[in-house]
Amino acid sequence: MNTPSDGDTSDHPVKKRKKYISRACTVCRRRRMRCNGQPRCQTCTTYDEECIYDPDHDGRKPATKQYVEALVNRVRQLEDMLAKRPENGNGGLTSINIASTPGPVTGPAIGASGVLRVDDDSLTHHGPSSAYMLLPDSAARTRGQDIKSSSGVSVLYSSNTLQDNFGSRQEYDISAISWNRHLPPDVIPNAEVHQEVLDIFFSYLNDWCRPVDELDFLAGLFASVTSSSPLARNAQYSPLLHNSILALAISRCPHLFAAPDETELPGNAGMAAAAFAQRARWLFEEEAVKPMISTAQGLMLLGSYHSVAGSLSLGWFYESMGVRMAQTMGLNADCSSLVARGVISPEMRIIRDRALWTVYMQDQLWALFIGRTPNITQDDFETPLPSIDSTIDAMPWMNHVERRARRKGRPWSSSSLSWASSTFRWTCHLMLLADRLHQALYRMRSRHNEAARQTVVSQLHLELGTWLIDLPSPLRVDSSRSSAPPPHIIMMHGIHRYLQILLHRPRYTQPHASGDVDRELAVRTCNVAAVEILHLLEMYDHCAGLRYATTGLINVVFAAGTIHLLDLVQSEKSSGLSMSRILQCIDSLQRMSWPSALAGADILRHMLDEWNPTSLARVSVGQHRSPSPPHAMGQEITGSETSSHNPEQSSEVERFLARLGWMPPVEMTNPGVESAAPPLTSMETPAVWEDFGDTLDMQGFQLAPFAMHDWNSSQSGLADTAALDRKFSFSLVNSC
């Protein structure tokens, strides 16, 4: 007889094992049948009975002790919150937004600060969740003992010796040494051009956020190029920082790269700046292994260079790495214990604190500029506001021409004191307000409901007004000044007006409703701020020239342009004046002459063409549009050189403006707009777009009736609007 093999299961199919369930319904329990655990199990369906699951007969495992304790703890917390809630007048409990109503802050969380460790020749920070915070310092340090790097240059760098040599610039005459040791070869022709570029940086681009101390930088450069180490650096100088400074400053001075016939060659300046940026990127990995303050500051400036060049994504990338490097070195942590132990000097603590605020300031403006979450907020550091150094305030501010005369021993005179240290501190205070503004209005998931958000807007509006009122007299911009203020003071006021616009623009763009006091306040405040920005631009042009403007001024001007455009579309009475002001914003951006500024001017033109179509017949802005720089603002803006509309262009502009919150007018039928528009003379469009230079000065634009005033006449407007701001502050308090 043939018997089936073990593997033959054709006559005896394997019965599928049924799945066990944690509990059965009452019917299956009574009938002692298997329950499939469905909402209406098979047994109840067959016998047409009601399927009920008794919670008292649950076959699942009991909850763990830890889970029960967590639930009990959560219930206790909720009960405490209920007990602390105030009762309203009706005997009920007022509503509360738990996410937007934190408890009182009594101090940092237990162990939240972490530790600062001396790791070989640098400081590193680790938080309480890291095992590295338990490692001991590499060696015991005593006060006054410098930690030496392998190059022999002091890492924990004290600036005492530099202060002793202040004013004696011959001590750091870098023209007599190998100043180009860490630079790409054959880019800067001689030491004089190198010094001119540094003068432009320290005159116009440094004092508003103070990333570099000039004397310490020059002393560090002198020590580095005379050292036997190929990569000698310290807290105030590194080759990466050196190259980043040159890359950023060269974009402002194409005249230093002129042809033999003395014509400017913007392409040469652009290529030189790119060469220094490439060198800085090449140095990054070498310095990042053991980062120093100079490395972090160099990355921040490298990000600014890429922003100017139009590569926003790359600029954001390097800026973010600079913030992370600052956190790695613990610039956001309190280093008073290291000062007490003698590991670092009090002077080094001042340098570290100033560096943290420099990084924080630039990161906040970057976040607002690019529309992303900042990398560091005021919740992430415990560094106090920087102290004011009266010695730095008393230094004269010199433009690059005066610096050259001083260097060559020729007579020179400065028109004003710098007040750089005071400006820095007051700008830091402004950035704390910007941080709160960003968290309340420009986060994907706001912490506040609508009522709480309006309360924050009211508070910030009042604090911005108080900030302006409390400014010391030397930092004010009004008719009492006998001369134009230094550029960094003008930039500080530009940021203040920019924050006012960002605070109220969301309300400005909402539909108008009769009796809406908050919206009326938003419209008045934004319009005043936008006009003041134009006055500040005139002062900056009078003092330094828009070519030497800081990178952050681009977004300040653009924000003012959007407000003037809103006023043009929504107000029939001031359409001609609003048109003049928009064209002044476009002109200012073009005169800055960097790719990102030119791209901003192009965007404003597209917006003007789209939202004021009847002005095309008279203004024909499209005929004056220069080609957009490649890769500017992250993309190339391609458009027609005529006044005709491109549907794809229009849809892109519509999407951009929709993100700002307002809808386009269907048709502009106001006959007064055309007659009020300022006349424009014809201007020949350049055949080639130039990265830098003064060829894009928009000479054809006649800005009447809003003619460019002289500097003194603009001061009276500033005084009037400052008084108006104070009035707005009180009206906001009353309305809320």
XYZ file of C-alpha atoms in Angstrom:
736
model
C 0.000 0.000 0.000
C 1.289 3.392 -0.909
C 1.387 5.684 2.102
C 1.554 9.419 1.615
C 4.833 11.092 2.404
C 5.249 13.437 5.335
C 5.228 16.428 3.030
C 2.017 15.423 1.267
C -0.866 17.343 2.816
C -3.366 17.092 -0.041
C -5.611 14.620 1.867
C -5.119 16.270 5.251
C -5.154 20.099 4.861
C -3.618 22.028 7.716
C -6.243 23.877 9.725
C -5.498 27.600 10.046
C -4.956 28.624 13.611
C -7.438 31.161 14.849
C -6.308 34.392 16.368
C -6.744 34.903 20.087
C -8.525 38.013 21.295
C -8.204 39.800 24.603
C -11.881 39.666 25.534
C -15.190 38.146 24.366
C -18.671 39.607 24.220
C -21.296 38.614 26.823
C -23.161 36.343 24.370
C -20.076 34.323 23.505
C -19.215 34.048 27.179
C -22.686 32.729 27.961
C -22.677 30.243 25.093
C -18.995 29.398 25.690
C -18.185 30.024 22.053
C -15.167 31.637 20.422
C -15.623 35.379 19.801
C -13.870 37.109 16.908
C -13.759 40.458 18.712
C -15.538 42.459 16.022
C -17.989 45.231 16.935
C -20.738 42.740 16.042
C -19.141 39.338 16.279
C -20.042 36.325 14.132
C -21.929 34.532 16.931
C -24.192 37.518 17.659
C -24.788 37.967 13.937
C -25.786 34.297 13.568
C -28.168 34.303 16.531
C -29.289 37.908 15.928
C -28.415 39.064 19.406
C -27.043 42.346 20.682
C -23.250 42.239 20.883
C -22.060 43.799 24.130
C -18.554 43.873 25.580
C -18.426 44.109 29.357
C -15.524 46.356 30.460
C -15.341 44.488 33.765
C -14.234 41.358 31.919
C -11.131 42.673 30.108
C -8.520 40.063 29.312
C -5.775 42.575 28.536
C -2.787 42.957 30.810
C -3.141 45.620 33.506
C -1.461 48.973 32.953
C 2.099 49.255 34.146
C 2.871 51.076 37.343
C 4.880 53.714 35.482
C 1.977 54.458 33.151
C -0.441 54.801 36.059
C 1.965 57.120 37.853
C 2.275 59.232 34.701
C -1.510 59.514 34.460
C -1.823 60.413 38.136
C 0.896 63.040 37.781
C -0.824 64.542 34.739
C -4.168 64.644 36.552
C -2.508 66.361 39.495
C -0.993 68.994 37.196
C -4.344 69.655 35.532
C -6.045 69.963 38.912
C -3.413 72.479 40.014
C -4.006 74.503 36.840
C -7.761 74.468 37.465
C -7.259 75.587 41.056
C -5.115 78.532 39.942
C -7.515 79.757 37.251
C -9.323 82.969 38.176
C -13.101 83.080 38.278
C -15.010 85.605 36.181
C -17.801 87.814 37.396
C -20.499 85.258 36.513
C -19.089 82.676 38.868
C -17.693 80.581 36.023
C -14.130 79.998 34.992
C -12.471 82.111 32.335
C -11.198 80.315 29.265
C -7.498 79.674 29.144
C -5.124 78.854 26.328
C -2.686 76.442 27.924
C -0.257 76.578 25.015
C -0.037 80.359 25.082
C -0.098 80.991 28.834
C 3.102 79.758 30.422
C 3.601 79.971 34.136
C 5.803 82.575 35.745
C 9.481 82.219 34.965
C 11.387 81.981 38.215
C 14.732 80.930 36.752
C 16.329 78.378 34.456
C 15.356 74.751 34.647
C 17.413 72.570 36.952
C 20.669 71.733 35.183
C 19.447 73.249 31.917
C 22.555 75.370 31.375
C 24.908 72.430 31.013
C 28.634 72.975 31.389
C 31.452 74.765 29.608
C 34.491 72.518 29.285
C 38.079 73.329 28.400
C 38.759 70.859 25.614
C 42.477 70.917 24.744
C 42.794 74.466 23.412
C 39.196 75.621 23.123
C 35.926 75.869 25.035
C 33.003 73.570 24.271
C 29.500 73.453 25.682
C 27.368 70.380 26.454
C 23.844 70.378 27.813
C 22.514 68.196 30.640
C 21.322 65.448 28.276
C 24.848 64.807 26.993
C 27.266 62.337 28.542
C 30.148 64.593 27.480
C 29.280 67.125 30.166
C 30.590 64.633 32.749
C 34.100 64.640 31.284
C 36.682 66.679 33.239
C 38.543 69.649 31.820
C 41.703 68.778 29.928
C 43.805 70.599 32.532
C 43.435 72.855 35.546
C 43.789 76.506 34.631
C 44.804 79.475 36.679
C 43.970 83.095 36.153
C 46.155 84.805 33.580
C 47.347 81.542 32.011
C 46.622 81.394 28.307
C 45.683 78.142 26.660
C 48.092 77.699 23.805
C 47.227 76.126 20.501
C 49.684 74.110 18.488
C 50.439 77.233 16.470
C 51.534 79.199 19.512
C 48.827 81.833 19.112
C 46.720 82.397 22.224
C 43.254 80.901 21.848
C 41.700 82.352 24.995
C 42.797 85.719 23.774
C 43.112 88.766 26.024
C 43.008 92.174 24.371
C 44.939 94.047 27.069
C 48.084 94.440 24.968
C 46.029 95.734 22.052
C 44.497 98.480 24.157
C 47.996 99.542 25.210
C 48.883 100.015 21.545
C 45.680 101.803 20.598
C 46.219 104.678 18.212
C 49.660 103.489 17.162
C 48.716 101.930 13.851
C 52.363 101.691 12.787
C 52.669 98.827 15.256
C 50.374 96.869 12.936
C 51.505 98.200 9.581
C 50.442 95.167 7.562
C 51.697 96.605 4.267
C 55.253 95.676 5.267
C 54.456 92.001 5.952
C 53.081 89.051 3.988
C 49.479 90.287 4.242
C 48.363 87.879 1.483
C 49.713 84.716 3.114
C 46.231 83.223 3.658
C 44.616 84.724 0.545
C 44.205 83.271 -2.955
C 47.158 84.362 -5.119
C 47.023 87.119 -7.738
C 43.555 88.406 -6.807
C 44.394 91.636 -4.964
C 47.200 93.422 -6.820
C 48.928 95.159 -3.908
C 48.799 96.017 -0.218
C 47.177 99.400 -0.860
C 44.112 97.831 -2.499
C 43.950 95.281 0.312
C 43.916 98.069 2.901
C 41.277 100.001 0.940
C 38.963 96.984 0.997
C 39.456 96.586 4.746
C 38.746 100.307 5.215
C 35.423 99.957 3.395
C 34.446 97.013 5.578
C 35.304 98.708 8.871
C 33.764 102.037 7.841
C 30.387 100.797 6.611
C 29.745 97.090 7.213
C 31.076 96.363 10.697
C 29.871 98.800 13.329
C 26.132 98.093 13.123
C 26.570 94.538 14.485
C 30.289 94.586 15.446
C 31.375 91.123 14.273
C 35.043 92.169 14.295
C 37.123 94.431 16.517
C 39.351 96.265 14.056
C 42.445 96.666 16.221
C 42.281 93.091 17.502
C 41.831 91.836 13.937
C 44.876 93.732 12.670
C 46.962 92.545 15.620
C 45.852 88.962 14.973
C 46.660 89.297 11.274
C 50.128 90.588 12.114
C 50.732 87.708 14.551
C 49.378 85.105 12.137
C 51.401 86.011 9.058
C 54.601 86.290 11.109
C 54.038 82.924 12.801
C 55.771 79.741 11.710
C 52.459 77.866 11.756
C 50.671 77.682 8.384
C 47.263 78.319 10.001
C 47.811 80.516 13.046
C 44.610 82.037 14.398
C 42.977 83.324 17.555
C 39.612 84.560 18.770
C 39.797 87.767 16.721
C 41.560 86.610 13.568
C 41.449 83.558 11.367
C 42.167 83.056 7.652
C 38.503 82.133 7.105
C 37.386 85.414 8.676
C 39.963 87.348 6.649
C 38.747 85.908 3.336
C 35.075 86.358 4.264
C 35.622 90.043 5.071
C 37.292 90.622 1.711
C 34.580 88.722 -0.191
C 31.827 90.820 1.397
C 33.593 94.182 1.080
C 34.863 93.789 -2.496
C 31.263 93.687 -3.736
C 31.034 97.350 -2.641
C 34.179 98.609 -4.357
C 34.448 97.683 -8.057
C 36.394 100.930 -8.575
C 39.403 99.237 -6.974
C 39.432 96.718 -9.822
C 39.501 99.217 -12.670
C 40.942 98.739 -16.130
C 43.959 100.781 -17.302
C 41.560 103.363 -18.790
C 40.103 103.806 -15.263
C 36.737 102.307 -16.196
C 35.203 100.100 -13.542
C 34.982 96.407 -14.257
C 32.182 94.934 -12.130
C 32.909 91.480 -13.481
C 36.437 91.644 -12.125
C 35.187 92.634 -8.672
C 32.605 89.858 -8.748
C 35.202 87.265 -9.699
C 37.572 88.512 -7.003
C 34.840 88.265 -4.358
C 33.985 84.745 -5.540
C 37.651 83.742 -5.261
C 37.824 84.858 -1.632
C 34.537 83.099 -0.847
C 35.889 79.907 -2.390
C 39.045 80.191 -0.296
C 36.941 80.672 2.860
C 34.947 77.527 2.050
C 38.168 75.607 1.560
C 39.399 76.733 4.989
C 36.158 75.828 6.735
C 36.861 72.182 7.550
C 40.340 72.949 8.853
C 39.041 75.540 11.303
C 35.790 73.766 12.213
C 37.661 70.902 13.904
C 38.490 73.297 16.745
C 36.268 76.319 16.182
C 36.982 79.748 17.569
C 34.978 82.942 17.710
C 36.694 84.178 14.557
C 35.570 81.040 12.706
C 31.919 81.553 13.661
C 32.044 85.222 12.688
C 33.683 84.322 9.395
C 30.835 81.939 8.559
C 28.248 84.615 9.370
C 29.987 87.058 7.013
C 30.342 84.361 4.350
C 26.585 83.868 4.536
C 26.101 87.621 4.067
C 28.320 87.541 0.976
C 26.220 84.800 -0.612
C 23.084 86.772 0.243
C 24.485 89.812 -1.567
C 25.441 87.611 -4.520
C 21.880 86.300 -4.725
C 22.505 82.744 -3.461
C 20.083 82.845 -0.545
C 20.053 79.114 0.137
C 23.837 78.942 0.343
C 23.929 82.075 2.483
C 21.345 80.642 4.892
C 23.373 77.437 5.071
C 26.610 79.167 6.121
C 24.823 81.552 8.481
C 23.167 78.602 10.207
C 26.521 76.851 10.567
C 27.883 79.994 12.190
C 25.079 79.879 14.767
C 25.710 76.191 15.475
C 29.404 76.862 15.877
C 28.658 79.627 18.383
C 26.545 77.164 20.364
C 29.329 74.581 20.177
C 31.681 77.047 21.848
C 29.055 77.838 24.475
C 28.750 81.514 23.620
C 25.131 81.221 24.764
C 26.158 79.933 28.220
C 27.196 81.879 31.289
C 31.000 81.780 31.540
C 31.322 83.641 34.867
C 32.519 80.454 36.604
C 35.437 80.197 34.169
C 36.356 83.804 34.886
C 36.257 83.085 38.623
C 38.491 80.039 38.145
C 40.953 82.054 36.070
C 40.421 79.965 32.936
C 39.507 83.006 30.878
C 40.045 86.689 31.499
C 37.260 89.240 32.032
C 38.216 90.750 28.676
C 37.631 87.404 26.972
C 34.213 87.184 28.583
C 33.331 90.552 27.039
C 34.510 89.279 23.648
C 32.414 86.107 23.997
C 29.302 88.015 25.061
C 29.653 90.457 22.187
C 30.117 87.589 19.717
C 26.924 85.887 20.913
C 24.872 89.036 20.413
C 26.401 89.561 16.978
C 25.380 86.053 15.945
C 21.918 86.416 17.488
C 21.319 89.770 15.814
C 22.229 88.536 12.345
C 20.257 85.322 12.775
C 17.073 87.205 13.707
C 17.347 89.453 10.653
C 18.144 86.466 8.441
C 15.012 84.677 9.698
C 12.812 87.685 8.932
C 14.566 88.294 5.607
C 14.246 84.766 4.279
C 11.006 83.868 6.058
C 12.186 80.931 8.139
C 12.523 79.953 11.770
C 15.571 81.483 13.502
C 18.309 79.138 14.628
C 18.572 80.726 18.075
C 16.017 82.601 20.171
C 16.190 84.402 23.494
C 15.098 81.167 25.187
C 18.379 79.562 24.090
C 20.918 81.784 25.839
C 21.559 83.501 29.150
C 24.119 86.060 28.003
C 23.403 89.555 29.351
C 23.102 92.555 27.078
C 26.557 93.854 26.095
C 27.958 96.643 28.204
C 28.686 100.048 26.704
C 32.361 100.900 26.209
C 32.789 104.667 26.442
C 36.230 104.425 24.829
C 34.761 102.933 21.664
C 31.928 105.472 21.668
C 34.473 108.301 21.807
C 36.322 107.118 18.704
C 35.723 109.230 15.601
C 33.779 107.635 12.781
C 35.732 107.885 9.520
C 34.656 107.077 5.999
C 37.067 105.235 3.743
C 38.412 108.471 2.225
C 39.277 109.857 5.665
C 40.887 106.549 6.588
C 43.081 106.714 3.515
C 44.125 110.280 4.322
C 44.973 109.303 7.897
C 46.958 106.303 6.730
C 48.979 108.423 4.312
C 49.610 111.139 6.898
C 47.474 113.769 5.143
C 45.151 116.158 7.036
C 41.751 114.684 7.786
C 38.780 115.489 9.986
C 35.851 113.376 11.122
C 32.385 114.887 11.226
C 31.082 112.856 14.183
C 31.901 110.388 16.931
C 31.127 106.752 16.271
C 28.930 105.839 19.272
C 29.415 102.284 17.990
C 29.200 100.563 21.370
C 25.961 102.312 22.365
C 24.458 101.651 18.942
C 25.298 97.975 19.291
C 23.614 97.668 22.682
C 20.450 99.478 21.584
C 20.264 97.371 18.427
C 20.548 94.231 20.581
C 17.569 95.462 22.591
C 15.727 95.928 19.304
C 16.503 92.336 18.312
C 14.854 91.026 21.481
C 11.671 92.750 20.329
C 12.156 91.276 16.848
C 12.415 87.809 18.394
C 9.081 88.211 20.192
C 7.502 89.641 17.051
C 8.622 86.659 14.995
C 7.331 84.152 17.536
C 3.935 85.845 17.792
C 3.194 86.572 14.126
C 5.484 84.689 11.775
C 5.664 81.112 13.046
C 3.915 78.202 11.321
C 2.228 77.268 14.597
C 1.675 80.329 16.717
C 1.640 80.013 20.478
C -1.186 82.517 20.740
C -4.847 82.667 19.866
C -6.201 85.757 18.127
C -6.923 87.687 21.323
C -3.516 86.902 22.813
C -1.831 87.764 19.518
C -3.452 91.187 19.447
C -2.321 91.734 23.026
C 1.268 90.943 21.990
C 0.979 93.337 19.043
C -0.230 96.052 21.411
C 2.650 95.424 23.813
C 5.288 95.368 21.069
C 3.924 98.521 19.477
C 4.209 100.322 22.781
C 7.707 98.938 23.445
C 8.932 99.951 19.981
C 7.663 103.458 20.646
C 9.265 103.484 24.088
C 12.546 102.297 22.568
C 12.562 105.276 20.222
C 11.681 107.752 22.978
C 14.337 106.397 25.363
C 17.205 106.601 22.853
C 20.124 108.747 24.063
C 20.491 112.050 22.252
C 23.624 111.043 20.255
C 21.703 108.097 18.774
C 18.675 110.111 17.719
C 17.969 111.080 14.130
C 16.207 114.434 14.204
C 16.591 118.082 13.318
C 18.796 118.773 16.351
C 21.777 117.063 14.702
C 24.247 119.360 12.994
C 25.460 116.635 10.618
C 24.363 113.308 9.211
C 24.738 110.423 11.683
C 27.148 107.550 10.983
C 25.798 104.704 8.810
C 25.364 102.244 11.683
C 23.034 104.644 13.520
C 20.971 105.089 10.349
C 20.836 101.314 9.943
C 19.596 100.922 13.523
C 16.721 103.314 12.850
C 15.972 101.505 9.589
C 15.610 98.226 11.479
C 13.294 99.930 13.975
C 10.999 101.149 11.177
C 11.213 97.756 9.482
C 9.984 96.039 12.651
C 7.093 98.482 12.890
C 6.031 97.467 9.384
C 6.336 93.749 10.101
C 4.341 94.169 13.308
C 1.366 95.851 11.657
C 1.441 94.643 8.046
C -0.726 91.539 8.722
C -3.478 93.862 10.007
C -2.873 96.373 7.211
C -3.701 93.781 4.560
C -7.047 92.802 6.074
C -10.257 94.126 4.465
C -11.234 97.564 5.657
C -14.102 97.741 8.125
C -15.635 100.937 9.439
C -14.624 101.607 13.019
C -11.755 99.090 13.016
C -9.389 101.026 15.280
C -6.650 98.383 15.160
C -6.506 98.415 11.375
C -6.504 102.208 11.237
C -3.563 102.207 13.625
C -1.765 99.596 11.508
C -2.240 101.661 8.339
C -0.991 104.868 9.960
C 2.014 103.210 11.588
C 3.100 101.374 8.432
C 2.712 104.458 6.243
C 4.737 106.600 8.657
C 7.454 103.930 8.926
C 7.674 103.553 5.138
C 8.088 107.319 4.660
C 10.724 107.452 7.399
C 12.688 104.697 5.678
C 12.907 106.897 2.580
C 14.259 109.768 4.693
C 16.807 107.395 6.219
C 17.872 106.300 2.729
C 18.490 109.928 1.796
C 20.643 110.351 4.897
C 22.571 107.150 4.168
C 23.208 108.300 0.616
C 24.389 111.679 1.915
C 26.659 110.109 4.548
C 28.158 107.089 2.810
C 26.432 106.303 -0.469
C 23.965 103.487 -1.086
C 26.668 101.388 -2.713
C 28.161 100.944 0.768
C 24.871 100.022 2.460
C 24.688 96.980 4.704
C 23.153 93.758 3.428
C 20.116 94.002 5.702
C 19.068 97.336 4.223
C 17.722 95.538 1.137
C 14.785 94.046 2.978
C 14.130 97.303 4.838
C 13.734 99.138 1.525
C 11.655 96.339 0.028
C 9.266 96.351 3.007
C 8.813 100.110 2.604
C 8.113 99.605 -1.099
C 5.343 97.093 -0.398
C 3.664 99.549 2.000
C 3.799 102.351 -0.571
C 2.324 99.930 -3.116
C -0.518 99.087 -0.732
C -1.135 102.784 -0.189
C -1.140 103.343 -3.953
C -3.748 100.640 -4.536
C -5.991 101.452 -1.577
C -5.828 105.261 -1.452
C -7.032 107.446 -4.304
C -5.984 110.751 -2.742
C -2.241 110.066 -2.475
C -1.718 107.895 -5.544
C 0.790 110.248 -7.183
C 2.852 110.575 -4.009
C 2.777 106.818 -3.434
C 3.929 106.225 -6.998
C 6.867 108.600 -6.443
C 7.864 106.766 -3.284
C 7.691 103.347 -4.920
C 9.964 104.571 -7.691
C 12.333 105.985 -5.068
C 12.520 102.538 -3.437
C 13.252 100.953 -6.810
C 15.894 103.583 -7.524
C 17.551 103.016 -4.134
C 17.723 99.261 -4.657
C 19.234 99.725 -8.105
C 21.867 102.113 -6.820
C 22.988 99.500 -4.294
C 23.915 97.563 -7.467
C 24.329 94.097 -5.921
C 22.511 91.128 -7.505
C 20.097 90.651 -4.606
C 19.271 94.378 -4.493
C 18.648 94.463 -8.235
C 16.407 91.429 -7.884
C 14.435 93.226 -5.171
C 14.014 96.199 -7.515
C 12.745 93.860 -10.244
C 10.201 92.312 -7.871
C 8.877 95.750 -6.920
C 8.574 96.634 -10.608
C 6.622 93.468 -11.334
C 4.336 94.202 -8.401
C 3.830 97.776 -9.581
C 3.021 96.613 -13.114
C 0.559 94.048 -11.788
C -1.255 96.142 -9.195
C -1.387 99.496 -10.935
C -2.021 98.540 -14.580
C -3.333 101.973 -15.651
C 0.056 103.463 -14.808
C 1.686 101.439 -17.574
C 0.465 103.736 -20.295
C 2.061 106.678 -18.526
C 4.949 105.202 -16.575
C 5.931 102.201 -18.728
C 8.078 100.820 -15.959
C 8.703 97.664 -17.954
C 10.615 99.680 -20.562
C 13.154 100.650 -17.900
C 13.624 97.200 -16.462
C 17.151 95.924 -16.646
C 17.658 92.169 -17.009
C 17.573 90.330 -13.709
C 20.838 88.978 -12.341
C 21.204 85.206 -12.592
C 20.353 83.294 -9.420
C 19.252 86.502 -7.692
C 16.850 86.008 -4.789
C 17.181 82.278 -5.325
C 15.806 82.343 -8.884
C 16.037 84.312 -12.096
C 13.180 86.699 -12.681
C 12.462 86.520 -16.380
C 10.130 89.092 -17.797
C 9.214 91.042 -20.852
C 11.064 94.232 -21.535
C 7.802 95.889 -22.581
C 4.789 96.961 -20.643
C 2.656 94.009 -21.788
C 1.611 91.412 -19.228
C 2.827 87.871 -19.169
C 0.190 85.495 -17.685
C 2.826 83.365 -15.998
C 4.443 86.477 -14.536
C 1.119 87.738 -13.290
C 0.230 84.489 -11.607
C 3.600 84.399 -9.861
C 3.172 87.956 -8.615
C -0.380 87.161 -7.538
C 0.870 84.232 -5.494
C 3.574 86.416 -3.941
C 1.144 89.165 -2.966
C -1.475 86.697 -1.791
C 1.075 85.468 0.739
C 1.219 89.049 2.031
C -2.525 88.881 2.603
C -4.281 91.174 0.103
C -6.211 90.629 -3.128
C -5.665 92.506 -6.409
C -8.092 95.132 -7.674
C -10.209 93.941 -10.582
C -9.775 97.151 -12.499
C -8.317 100.551 -11.795
C -10.853 103.080 -13.064
C -9.748 106.148 -11.150
C -8.902 108.787 -13.743
C -6.924 110.759 -11.195
C -4.223 108.130 -10.971
C -2.950 108.707 -14.464
C -2.835 112.457 -14.132
C -1.133 112.262 -10.731
C 1.587 109.866 -11.816
C 4.997 111.513 -12.041
C 6.336 111.923 -15.567
C 9.263 109.841 -16.684
C 11.746 110.656 -19.372
C 13.025 107.914 -21.586
C 16.064 106.029 -20.440
C 17.933 103.627 -22.610
C 18.143 100.148 -21.126
C 21.762 98.961 -20.813
C 22.717 96.251 -23.267
C 24.300 94.149 -20.594
C 23.399 93.846 -16.958
C 26.266 94.794 -14.703
C 26.751 93.220 -11.283
C 28.221 96.355 -9.760
C 28.736 99.966 -10.636
C 26.816 103.207 -10.937
C 25.367 102.622 -14.419
C 21.969 101.702 -12.942
C 21.256 105.023 -11.243
C 17.794 105.358 -12.857
C 18.590 108.891 -14.041
C 15.427 108.864 -16.107
C 13.105 108.758 -13.125
C 11.796 112.211 -12.194
C 10.584 111.821 -8.634
C 8.401 114.945 -8.545
C 6.334 115.848 -6.650
C 8.322 113.903 -4.030
C 11.670 115.398 -4.968
C 14.833 114.279 -3.210
C 15.235 116.840 -0.425
C 18.487 117.960 0.973
C 19.440 116.315 4.267
C 18.357 119.156 6.547
C 14.860 119.342 5.096
C 14.318 115.648 5.747
C 14.991 116.109 9.438
C 11.850 118.103 10.061
C 9.803 115.239 8.695
C 11.525 112.875 11.076
C 10.744 115.058 14.061
C 7.068 115.300 13.104
C 6.620 111.586 12.558
C 8.442 110.759 15.786
C 5.842 112.818 17.640
C 3.141 111.058 15.652
C 4.551 107.700 16.745
C 4.170 108.663 20.392
C 0.563 109.613 19.713
C -0.011 106.219 18.108
C 1.414 104.480 21.149
C -1.117 106.089 23.461
C -4.020 105.558 21.055
C -3.174 101.857 20.848
C -3.265 101.493 24.622
C -6.639 103.192 24.765
C -8.079 101.105 21.942
C -7.037 97.832 23.533
